[in-house]
Amino acid sequence: MRILLTGGAGFIGRHVVTILLERGHEVRVLDSLRPDVHVGVLWQAPDTVQLNIGDVRDSAAVDAALTGIDAVVHLAAKVGLGVSVADLPDYAASNDVGTAEVLAGMSRAGVGQLVLASSMVVYGEGLGRCAEHGAKSPGPRLEAALAAGHFEPPCPVCERPLGTELVDESAPTDPRNAYASSKLAQELYASNWARATGGSVAAMRYHNVYGPGMPRNTPYAGVAAIFTSALRRREAPRVFEDGEMRRDFVHVRDIARATVLAAERHRDGVRAFNVGSGCPRTVGEMAANLATAMHGPQPVITGDYRLGDVRHITADSSRLRNELSWTPQVSFADGMLELAELESSSR
C-alpha cells in the first residue's frame, strides 16, 4: 500500500516507518517538525521515504501529501497532559482542527482508510471495582482528598476506595484534561467522516508508550522519559502520590506493529482498539526497575499530585489480539533493561 504517515518524524512515527518499510509498503511522511517536539538532531528520512514538511492544519500541505495515497496513519498531534486552561487552544488547534483538515483532505482525495492514534486517556479513570457495588466508573478525584493523601478514587455509591479493573473498549469515555478531550474529539470527527464517506477507521487507544527515541525533558515526555532523565543526572526519580498508580506500559515497537497491522487488516467500519501489554505495573515499580538497571538512586515517593491525573488505567487488549492477531513481543523486564542500556551508552 501507499501510506501517508502524519507525524512520522516523531517518537512513535519513526518506529511505524521502519515496520511499514520492512513489510513492503510505500511511505510518505507529513510532519511539521514543530520545535517543542523535535529537540536536537532532526530525523533523517530513509532514502525510500518522501518527507513533506508541513502542518496538518494547512489544507494545501495535506492535499499535496495525499496525492496517490491508499491509506492514512494519522499520528500528528500535540501530546501531554494539558494541565492548564491556557493549553486548551493549542490542543484544540493542533489535534482537533488538524484531524478535521486531514479528514476533509481524505474526502477530497478519495482516500477511504484511516488508522488514528488515539489514547487510553479517553477513559479518564476507567472502571474500578467496589466490593459491594461491582464495576463502577469513579467520579473525579477532589483536590481536598488528594491533599489529604487519599489517592484511591471512591465508589460513587458508597464512597469506599475502588479496586482496579481492566478497561475494554466498551467502557464509557470520560476525558479529564485538555489532551484527553482532544483525543476523543479526534475519534468523533473520524466517526463522522466514516459515516459520511463509507470509510474505515481504526482508533488505536495507545497505553503508556516507552522505548528507544523517547523525548527527554519536553512537555511530551512520558513518565519513563522523566525518570530516565533524572537518573542520567544521577538524581532520584520523583514519583507522585504514593507510587501505586497502575498503568499498562507498552513498548514502542509493539505499538508500531499494532498500528501497521491495523492499516493492513482493518478495512470496514469504525473500531477502537486498546493497545496495551496486558501486564499492568505501578509507576513506582517502573521507577524502581529503572533505578536499579541504571545503577542510580532509588525513587523518592513525594506525595505530590496533579489535578487531572488518573489513578489507574489498565487495558484489556483482547480485541486487538483476537481481531488483528497482534501480541506484544517486548516484556517489561526486557524493555526496562533496553532503556537502561540506551541511557547508559548515551552518557
mmCIF file of C-alpha atoms in Angstrom:
data_model
loop_
_atom_site.group_PDB
_atom_site.id
_atom_site.type_symbol
_atom_site.label_atom_id
_atom_site.label_comp_id
_atom_site.label_asym_id
_atom_site.label_seq_id
_atom_site.Cartn_x
_atom_site.Cartn_y
_atom_site.Cartn_z
ATOM 1 C CA MET A 1 0.000 0.000 0.000
ATOM 2 C CA ARG A 2 0.934 3.641 -0.444
ATOM 3 C CA ILE A 3 0.584 5.081 3.056
ATOM 4 C CA LEU A 4 0.678 8.660 4.283
ATOM 5 C CA LEU A 5 2.005 8.825 7.836
ATOM 6 C CA THR A 6 1.379 12.133 9.583
ATOM 7 C CA GLY A 7 3.753 12.838 12.454
ATOM 8 C CA GLY A 8 6.120 10.255 11.020
ATOM 9 C CA ALA A 9 9.231 12.046 12.265
ATOM 10 C CA GLY A 10 8.107 11.696 15.899
ATOM 11 C CA PHE A 11 8.812 9.111 18.590
ATOM 12 C CA ILE A 12 6.187 6.551 17.565
ATOM 13 C CA GLY A 13 6.186 7.583 13.922
ATOM 14 C CA ARG A 14 9.813 6.636 13.327
ATOM 15 C CA HIS A 15 9.134 3.088 14.512
ATOM 16 C CA VAL A 16 5.999 2.870 12.365
ATOM 17 C CA VAL A 17 8.054 3.965 9.334
ATOM 18 C CA THR A 18 10.560 1.182 9.985
ATOM 19 C CA ILE A 19 7.909 -1.523 10.167
ATOM 20 C CA LEU A 20 5.977 -0.225 7.159
ATOM 21 C CA LEU A 21 9.149 -0.387 5.074
ATOM 22 C CA GLU A 22 10.017 -3.845 6.390
ATOM 23 C CA ARG A 23 6.590 -5.029 5.257
ATOM 24 C CA GLY A 24 6.985 -3.630 1.771
ATOM 25 C CA HIS A 25 4.753 -0.544 1.898
ATOM 26 C CA GLU A 26 5.463 2.770 0.165
ATOM 27 C CA VAL A 27 5.656 5.541 2.770
ATOM 28 C CA ARG A 28 5.193 9.286 2.616
ATOM 29 C CA VAL A 29 5.589 11.343 5.809
ATOM 30 C CA LEU A 30 3.903 14.661 6.561
ATOM 31 C CA ASP A 31 5.411 16.354 9.621
ATOM 32 C CA SER A 32 5.656 19.986 10.733
ATOM 33 C CA LEU A 33 8.850 19.293 12.739
ATOM 34 C CA ARG A 34 7.494 21.583 15.469
ATOM 35 C CA PRO A 35 10.380 22.659 17.712
ATOM 36 C CA ASP A 36 8.713 21.768 21.019
ATOM 37 C CA VAL A 37 8.706 18.129 19.877
ATOM 38 C CA HIS A 38 11.811 17.815 17.712
ATOM 39 C CA VAL A 39 14.632 18.882 20.001
ATOM 40 C CA GLY A 40 18.237 18.372 18.889
ATOM 41 C CA VAL A 41 19.205 16.484 15.726
ATOM 42 C CA LEU A 42 16.282 16.197 13.328
ATOM 43 C CA TRP A 43 15.178 12.857 11.921
ATOM 44 C CA GLN A 44 16.630 11.889 8.571
ATOM 45 C CA ALA A 45 14.059 10.118 6.406
ATOM 46 C CA PRO A 46 15.204 6.863 4.787
ATOM 47 C CA ASP A 47 16.017 7.192 1.090
ATOM 48 C CA THR A 48 12.801 5.448 0.064
ATOM 49 C CA VAL A 49 10.562 7.701 2.197
ATOM 50 C CA GLN A 50 9.252 11.018 0.887
ATOM 51 C CA LEU A 51 9.249 13.647 3.648
ATOM 52 C CA ASN A 52 6.795 16.512 3.211
ATOM 53 C CA ILE A 53 7.409 19.258 5.769
ATOM 54 C CA GLY A 54 4.075 20.835 6.535
ATOM 55 C CA ASP A 55 1.344 21.266 9.121
ATOM 56 C CA VAL A 56 -1.773 19.098 9.101
ATOM 57 C CA ARG A 57 -3.765 22.290 9.682
ATOM 58 C CA ASP A 58 -2.653 23.535 6.248
ATOM 59 C CA SER A 59 -5.129 22.184 3.685
ATOM 60 C CA ALA A 60 -2.699 22.754 0.799
ATOM 61 C CA ALA A 61 0.015 20.727 2.556
ATOM 62 C CA VAL A 62 -2.497 17.978 3.323
ATOM 63 C CA ASP A 63 -3.765 17.840 -0.271
ATOM 64 C CA ALA A 64 -0.235 17.628 -1.657
ATOM 65 C CA ALA A 65 0.676 14.834 0.768
ATOM 66 C CA LEU A 66 -2.462 12.809 -0.062
ATOM 67 C CA THR A 67 -1.828 12.596 -3.804
ATOM 68 C CA GLY A 68 -1.727 8.949 -4.880
ATOM 69 C CA ILE A 69 -2.224 7.612 -1.330
ATOM 70 C CA ASP A 70 -4.215 4.457 -0.407
ATOM 71 C CA ALA A 71 -4.435 4.864 3.384
ATOM 72 C CA VAL A 72 -3.550 7.337 6.129
ATOM 73 C CA VAL A 73 -1.954 6.656 9.514
ATOM 74 C CA HIS A 74 -2.600 9.832 11.496
ATOM 75 C CA LEU A 75 -0.148 10.255 14.386
ATOM 76 C CA ALA A 76 0.456 14.025 14.249
ATOM 77 C CA ALA A 77 -0.720 15.621 17.493
ATOM 78 C CA LYS A 78 0.211 17.741 20.444
ATOM 79 C CA VAL A 79 0.574 15.302 23.323
ATOM 80 C CA GLY A 80 0.965 15.596 27.093
ATOM 81 C CA LEU A 81 -1.483 16.299 29.862
ATOM 82 C CA GLY A 82 -2.737 19.778 29.151
ATOM 83 C CA VAL A 83 -2.767 20.728 32.827
ATOM 84 C CA SER A 84 -3.542 24.407 32.307
ATOM 85 C CA VAL A 85 -6.620 26.075 30.850
ATOM 86 C CA ALA A 86 -4.160 28.125 28.803
ATOM 87 C CA ASP A 87 -3.258 24.909 26.930
ATOM 88 C CA LEU A 88 -6.779 24.424 25.573
ATOM 89 C CA PRO A 89 -6.425 26.461 22.341
ATOM 90 C CA ASP A 90 -3.221 24.673 21.272
ATOM 91 C CA TYR A 91 -4.700 21.219 21.873
ATOM 92 C CA ALA A 92 -7.892 22.139 20.027
ATOM 93 C CA ALA A 93 -5.989 23.656 17.102
ATOM 94 C CA SER A 94 -3.258 21.042 16.808
ATOM 95 C CA ASN A 95 -5.340 17.927 17.385
ATOM 96 C CA ASP A 96 -8.951 18.707 16.557
ATOM 97 C CA VAL A 97 -8.515 21.178 13.695
ATOM 98 C CA GLY A 98 -5.552 19.193 12.373
ATOM 99 C CA THR A 99 -7.581 15.977 12.290
ATOM 100 C CA ALA A 100 -10.528 17.745 10.665
ATOM 101 C CA GLU A 101 -8.229 19.025 7.906
ATOM 102 C CA VAL A 102 -6.796 15.540 7.320
ATOM 103 C CA LEU A 103 -10.288 14.047 7.098
ATOM 104 C CA ALA A 104 -11.506 16.753 4.752
ATOM 105 C CA GLY A 105 -8.438 16.214 2.585
ATOM 106 C CA MET A 106 -9.036 12.454 2.539
ATOM 107 C CA SER A 107 -12.585 13.093 1.334
ATOM 108 C CA ARG A 108 -11.314 15.346 -1.462
ATOM 109 C CA ALA A 109 -8.681 12.791 -2.465
ATOM 110 C CA GLY A 110 -10.983 9.776 -2.244
ATOM 111 C CA VAL A 111 -8.848 8.049 0.393
ATOM 112 C CA GLY A 112 -11.082 5.803 2.480
ATOM 113 C CA GLN A 113 -8.911 4.148 5.114
ATOM 114 C CA LEU A 114 -7.683 5.748 8.339
ATOM 115 C CA VAL A 115 -5.668 4.498 11.281
ATOM 116 C CA LEU A 116 -5.899 7.076 14.058
ATOM 117 C CA ALA A 117 -3.538 7.377 17.018
ATOM 118 C CA SER A 118 -5.884 7.744 19.976
ATOM 119 C CA SER A 119 -5.124 7.186 23.654
ATOM 120 C CA MET A 120 -6.241 5.396 26.774
ATOM 121 C CA VAL A 121 -6.741 8.829 28.348
ATOM 122 C CA VAL A 122 -10.185 8.974 26.720
ATOM 123 C CA TYR A 123 -11.383 6.653 29.520
ATOM 124 C CA GLY A 124 -10.470 9.004 32.378
ATOM 125 C CA GLU A 125 -10.371 6.849 35.491
ATOM 126 C CA GLY A 126 -11.871 3.987 33.511
ATOM 127 C CA LEU A 127 -13.550 1.423 35.716
ATOM 128 C CA GLY A 128 -12.985 0.379 39.302
ATOM 129 C CA ARG A 129 -14.467 -2.440 41.314
ATOM 130 C CA CYS A 130 -16.360 -1.933 44.549
ATOM 131 C CA ALA A 131 -16.621 -4.945 46.845
ATOM 132 C CA GLU A 132 -20.304 -4.140 47.373
ATOM 133 C CA HIS A 133 -21.468 -2.499 44.148
ATOM 134 C CA GLY A 134 -19.323 -4.162 41.477
ATOM 135 C CA ALA A 135 -17.806 -2.366 38.485
ATOM 136 C CA LYS A 136 -18.244 1.394 38.739
ATOM 137 C CA SER A 137 -16.961 4.470 36.925
ATOM 138 C CA PRO A 138 -15.202 6.611 39.534
ATOM 139 C CA GLY A 139 -16.049 10.259 39.902
ATOM 140 C CA PRO A 140 -13.313 12.890 39.594
ATOM 141 C CA ARG A 141 -10.781 12.878 42.412
ATOM 142 C CA LEU A 142 -11.187 16.008 44.517
ATOM 143 C CA GLU A 143 -8.274 18.236 45.449
ATOM 144 C CA ALA A 144 -9.147 18.115 49.154
ATOM 145 C CA ALA A 145 -8.891 14.315 49.141
ATOM 146 C CA LEU A 146 -5.616 14.339 47.196
ATOM 147 C CA ALA A 147 -4.124 16.945 49.528
ATOM 148 C CA ALA A 148 -5.027 14.695 52.454
ATOM 149 C CA GLY A 149 -3.252 11.740 50.829
ATOM 150 C CA HIS A 150 -6.452 9.901 49.871
ATOM 151 C CA PHE A 151 -5.465 8.898 46.357
ATOM 152 C CA GLU A 152 -7.760 5.996 45.514
ATOM 153 C CA PRO A 153 -10.909 7.068 43.642
ATOM 154 C CA PRO A 154 -14.064 6.376 45.629
ATOM 155 C CA CYS A 155 -17.080 4.312 44.679
ATOM 156 C CA PRO A 156 -19.730 6.817 43.535
ATOM 157 C CA VAL A 157 -22.339 4.944 45.604
ATOM 158 C CA CYS A 158 -20.708 4.181 48.962
ATOM 159 C CA GLU A 159 -17.504 6.289 48.679
ATOM 160 C CA ARG A 160 -15.263 3.391 49.687
ATOM 161 C CA PRO A 161 -11.986 3.138 47.726
ATOM 162 C CA LEU A 162 -12.346 1.202 44.483
ATOM 163 C CA GLY A 163 -10.164 -1.681 43.394
ATOM 164 C CA THR A 164 -8.721 -1.840 39.877
ATOM 165 C CA GLU A 165 -10.443 -3.276 36.823
ATOM 166 C CA LEU A 166 -9.242 -3.882 33.284
ATOM 167 C CA VAL A 167 -10.880 -1.493 30.822
ATOM 168 C CA ASP A 168 -12.142 -2.704 27.464
ATOM 169 C CA GLU A 169 -13.290 -0.608 24.529
ATOM 170 C CA SER A 170 -16.922 -0.660 25.659
ATOM 171 C CA ALA A 171 -16.103 1.338 28.800
ATOM 172 C CA PRO A 172 -17.629 4.829 28.887
ATOM 173 C CA THR A 173 -15.334 7.653 27.809
ATOM 174 C CA ASP A 174 -14.611 10.331 30.388
ATOM 175 C CA PRO A 175 -11.757 12.653 29.309
ATOM 176 C CA ARG A 176 -10.402 14.692 32.213
ATOM 177 C CA ASN A 177 -7.827 17.039 30.703
ATOM 178 C CA ALA A 178 -7.245 19.003 27.513
ATOM 179 C CA TYR A 179 -5.235 16.296 25.797
ATOM 180 C CA ALA A 180 -7.808 13.609 26.600
ATOM 181 C CA SER A 181 -10.659 15.771 25.351
ATOM 182 C CA SER A 182 -8.811 16.438 22.088
ATOM 183 C CA LYS A 183 -8.137 12.727 21.512
ATOM 184 C CA LEU A 184 -11.788 11.846 22.000
ATOM 185 C CA ALA A 185 -12.745 14.683 19.650
ATOM 186 C CA GLN A 186 -10.416 13.190 17.033
ATOM 187 C CA GLU A 187 -12.257 9.878 17.313
ATOM 188 C CA LEU A 188 -15.631 11.585 16.963
ATOM 189 C CA TYR A 189 -14.552 13.569 13.905
ATOM 190 C CA ALA A 190 -13.209 10.367 12.350
ATOM 191 C CA SER A 191 -16.513 8.600 13.009
ATOM 192 C CA ASN A 192 -18.397 11.482 11.381
ATOM 193 C CA TRP A 193 -16.111 11.232 8.344
ATOM 194 C CA ALA A 194 -16.554 7.453 8.085
ATOM 195 C CA ARG A 195 -20.329 7.738 8.283
ATOM 196 C CA ALA A 196 -20.413 10.364 5.540
ATOM 197 C CA THR A 197 -17.906 8.720 3.186
ATOM 198 C CA GLY A 198 -18.150 4.997 3.901
ATOM 199 C CA GLY A 199 -14.520 4.996 5.023
ATOM 200 C CA SER A 200 -12.952 2.794 7.706
ATOM 201 C CA VAL A 201 -11.357 3.920 10.974
ATOM 202 C CA ALA A 202 -9.159 2.000 13.384
ATOM 203 C CA ALA A 203 -8.791 4.166 16.507
ATOM 204 C CA MET A 204 -5.721 2.870 18.322
ATOM 205 C CA ARG A 205 -6.011 3.692 22.013
ATOM 206 C CA TYR A 206 -2.344 3.558 22.976
ATOM 207 C CA HIS A 207 -1.497 2.954 26.598
ATOM 208 C CA ASN A 208 1.737 4.175 28.236
ATOM 209 C CA VAL A 209 4.339 4.022 25.473
ATOM 210 C CA TYR A 210 8.070 3.824 26.161
ATOM 211 C CA GLY A 211 11.206 2.746 24.336
ATOM 212 C CA PRO A 212 14.090 3.947 22.143
ATOM 213 C CA GLY A 213 13.737 7.508 20.922
ATOM 214 C CA MET A 214 11.571 8.743 23.779
ATOM 215 C CA PRO A 215 11.713 12.540 24.036
ATOM 216 C CA ARG A 216 13.564 13.883 27.064
ATOM 217 C CA ASN A 217 12.784 16.953 29.146
ATOM 218 C CA THR A 218 9.954 18.203 26.954
ATOM 219 C CA PRO A 219 6.223 18.582 27.628
ATOM 220 C CA TYR A 220 5.807 15.405 25.584
ATOM 221 C CA ALA A 221 7.941 13.130 27.728
ATOM 222 C CA GLY A 222 6.155 10.225 29.316
ATOM 223 C CA VAL A 223 6.877 9.089 32.836
ATOM 224 C CA ALA A 224 9.595 6.667 31.666
ATOM 225 C CA ALA A 225 11.447 9.505 29.945
ATOM 226 C CA ILE A 226 11.115 11.714 33.014
ATOM 227 C CA PHE A 227 12.572 9.002 35.241
ATOM 228 C CA THR A 228 15.463 8.154 32.920
ATOM 229 C CA SER A 229 16.303 11.845 32.524
ATOM 230 C CA ALA A 230 16.564 12.199 36.312
ATOM 231 C CA LEU A 231 18.729 9.091 36.586
ATOM 232 C CA ARG A 232 21.061 10.360 33.870
ATOM 233 C CA ARG A 233 21.615 13.399 36.115
ATOM 234 C CA ARG A 234 22.291 10.981 39.000
ATOM 235 C CA GLU A 235 19.127 12.204 40.712
ATOM 236 C CA ALA A 236 16.477 10.020 42.325
ATOM 237 C CA PRO A 237 13.301 9.707 40.252
ATOM 238 C CA ARG A 238 10.466 11.601 41.916
ATOM 239 C CA VAL A 239 7.235 9.614 41.969
ATOM 240 C CA PHE A 240 3.939 11.370 42.617
ATOM 241 C CA GLU A 241 1.243 10.300 45.070
ATOM 242 C CA ASP A 242 2.218 7.026 46.771
ATOM 243 C CA GLY A 243 3.691 5.390 43.686
ATOM 244 C CA GLU A 244 0.875 2.848 43.460
ATOM 245 C CA MET A 245 -0.758 4.251 40.312
ATOM 246 C CA ARG A 246 -1.285 1.369 37.880
ATOM 247 C CA ARG A 247 -0.511 1.697 34.189
ATOM 248 C CA ASP A 248 -0.042 -0.595 31.212
ATOM 249 C CA PHE A 249 3.451 0.172 29.911
ATOM 250 C CA VAL A 250 3.799 -0.991 26.310
ATOM 251 C CA HIS A 251 6.953 -0.888 24.197
ATOM 252 C CA VAL A 252 7.009 1.427 21.194
ATOM 253 C CA ARG A 253 7.898 -1.396 18.789
ATOM 254 C CA ASP A 254 4.773 -3.261 19.891
ATOM 255 C CA ILE A 255 2.749 -0.073 19.436
ATOM 256 C CA ALA A 256 4.180 0.345 15.933
ATOM 257 C CA ARG A 257 3.410 -3.247 14.958
ATOM 258 C CA ALA A 258 -0.184 -2.892 16.128
ATOM 259 C CA THR A 259 -0.548 0.304 14.109
ATOM 260 C CA VAL A 260 0.770 -1.295 10.929
ATOM 261 C CA LEU A 261 -1.431 -4.372 11.389
ATOM 262 C CA ALA A 262 -4.455 -2.087 11.675
ATOM 263 C CA ALA A 263 -3.501 -0.419 8.396
ATOM 264 C CA GLU A 264 -3.176 -3.809 6.713
ATOM 265 C CA ARG A 265 -6.170 -5.616 8.195
ATOM 266 C CA HIS A 266 -8.909 -3.221 9.311
ATOM 267 C CA ARG A 267 -10.896 -2.223 6.244
ATOM 268 C CA ASP A 268 -14.519 -1.937 7.358
ATOM 269 C CA GLY A 269 -16.372 0.414 9.716
ATOM 270 C CA VAL A 270 -15.210 2.225 12.850
ATOM 271 C CA ARG A 271 -13.447 0.235 15.528
ATOM 272 C CA ALA A 272 -11.497 1.225 18.639
ATOM 273 C CA PHE A 273 -8.594 -0.955 19.768
ATOM 274 C CA ASN A 274 -6.823 -0.828 23.128
ATOM 275 C CA VAL A 275 -3.079 -1.263 22.648
ATOM 276 C CA GLY A 276 -1.521 -2.435 25.892
ATOM 277 C CA SER A 277 0.825 -5.128 27.112
ATOM 278 C CA GLY A 278 -1.753 -6.862 29.303
ATOM 279 C CA CYS A 279 0.666 -6.762 32.273
ATOM 280 C CA PRO A 280 -0.145 -3.726 34.443
ATOM 281 C CA ARG A 281 2.619 -2.273 36.610
ATOM 282 C CA THR A 282 2.749 0.556 39.112
ATOM 283 C CA VAL A 283 4.535 3.800 38.348
ATOM 284 C CA GLY A 284 6.675 3.242 41.429
ATOM 285 C CA GLU A 285 7.638 -0.192 40.140
ATOM 286 C CA MET A 286 8.810 1.281 36.853
ATOM 287 C CA ALA A 287 10.872 3.917 38.650
ATOM 288 C CA ALA A 288 12.492 1.301 40.894
ATOM 289 C CA ASN A 289 13.266 -1.005 37.952
ATOM 290 C CA LEU A 290 14.912 1.806 36.018
ATOM 291 C CA ALA A 291 16.874 2.996 39.046
ATOM 292 C CA THR A 292 18.249 -0.499 39.636
ATOM 293 C CA ALA A 293 19.035 -1.115 35.971
ATOM 294 C CA MET A 294 20.797 2.254 35.623
ATOM 295 C CA HIS A 295 22.653 1.860 38.954
ATOM 296 C CA GLY A 296 21.142 5.096 40.216
ATOM 297 C CA PRO A 297 19.454 6.283 43.411
ATOM 298 C CA GLN A 298 16.171 4.653 44.305
ATOM 299 C CA PRO A 299 12.995 6.670 43.677
ATOM 300 C CA VAL A 300 11.549 9.151 46.131
ATOM 301 C CA ILE A 301 7.811 8.932 46.751
ATOM 302 C CA THR A 302 6.762 12.575 47.019
ATOM 303 C CA GLY A 303 3.053 12.533 47.805
ATOM 304 C CA ASP A 304 2.657 15.331 45.255
ATOM 305 C CA TYR A 305 -0.270 15.204 42.837
ATOM 306 C CA ARG A 306 -1.705 16.889 39.768
ATOM 307 C CA LEU A 307 -5.372 17.525 39.222
ATOM 308 C CA GLY A 308 -6.467 15.751 36.051
ATOM 309 C CA ASP A 309 -4.109 12.796 36.517
ATOM 310 C CA VAL A 310 -5.884 9.464 36.645
ATOM 311 C CA ARG A 311 -5.132 6.980 39.387
ATOM 312 C CA HIS A 312 -5.345 3.703 37.483
ATOM 313 C CA ILE A 313 -5.926 2.891 33.834
ATOM 314 C CA THR A 314 -5.088 -0.561 32.541
ATOM 315 C CA ALA A 315 -6.149 -2.151 29.289
ATOM 316 C CA ASP A 316 -7.982 -5.199 28.159
ATOM 317 C CA SER A 317 -6.403 -5.577 24.708
ATOM 318 C CA SER A 318 -8.120 -8.850 23.767
ATOM 319 C CA ARG A 319 -9.997 -7.225 20.862
ATOM 320 C CA LEU A 320 -6.709 -6.306 19.192
ATOM 321 C CA ARG A 321 -5.282 -9.757 19.838
ATOM 322 C CA ASN A 322 -8.351 -11.568 18.520
ATOM 323 C CA GLU A 323 -9.293 -9.402 15.541
ATOM 324 C CA LEU A 324 -5.889 -8.315 14.232
ATOM 325 C CA SER A 325 -3.769 -11.242 15.513
ATOM 326 C CA TRP A 326 -1.447 -8.952 17.472
ATOM 327 C CA THR A 327 0.543 -9.939 20.541
ATOM 328 C CA PRO A 328 3.138 -7.845 22.377
ATOM 329 C CA GLN A 329 6.673 -9.131 21.941
ATOM 330 C CA VAL A 330 8.744 -6.993 24.329
ATOM 331 C CA SER A 331 8.442 -7.902 28.011
ATOM 332 C CA PHE A 332 8.527 -5.256 30.728
ATOM 333 C CA ALA A 333 11.823 -6.619 32.081
ATOM 334 C CA ASP A 334 13.479 -6.609 28.668
ATOM 335 C CA GLY A 335 12.122 -3.153 27.885
ATOM 336 C CA MET A 336 13.462 -1.685 31.124
ATOM 337 C CA LEU A 337 16.863 -3.270 30.529
ATOM 338 C CA GLU A 338 16.972 -1.893 26.985
ATOM 339 C CA LEU A 339 16.122 1.600 28.247
ATOM 340 C CA ALA A 340 18.842 1.423 30.871
ATOM 341 C CA GLU A 341 21.437 0.263 28.340
ATOM 342 C CA LEU A 342 20.488 3.005 25.896
ATOM 343 C CA GLU A 343 20.654 5.666 28.576
ATOM 344 C CA SER A 344 23.989 4.403 29.875
ATOM 345 C CA SER A 345 25.532 4.380 26.390
ATOM 346 C CA SER A 346 24.381 7.972 25.717
ATOM 347 C CA ARG A 347 26.101 9.487 28.754
#
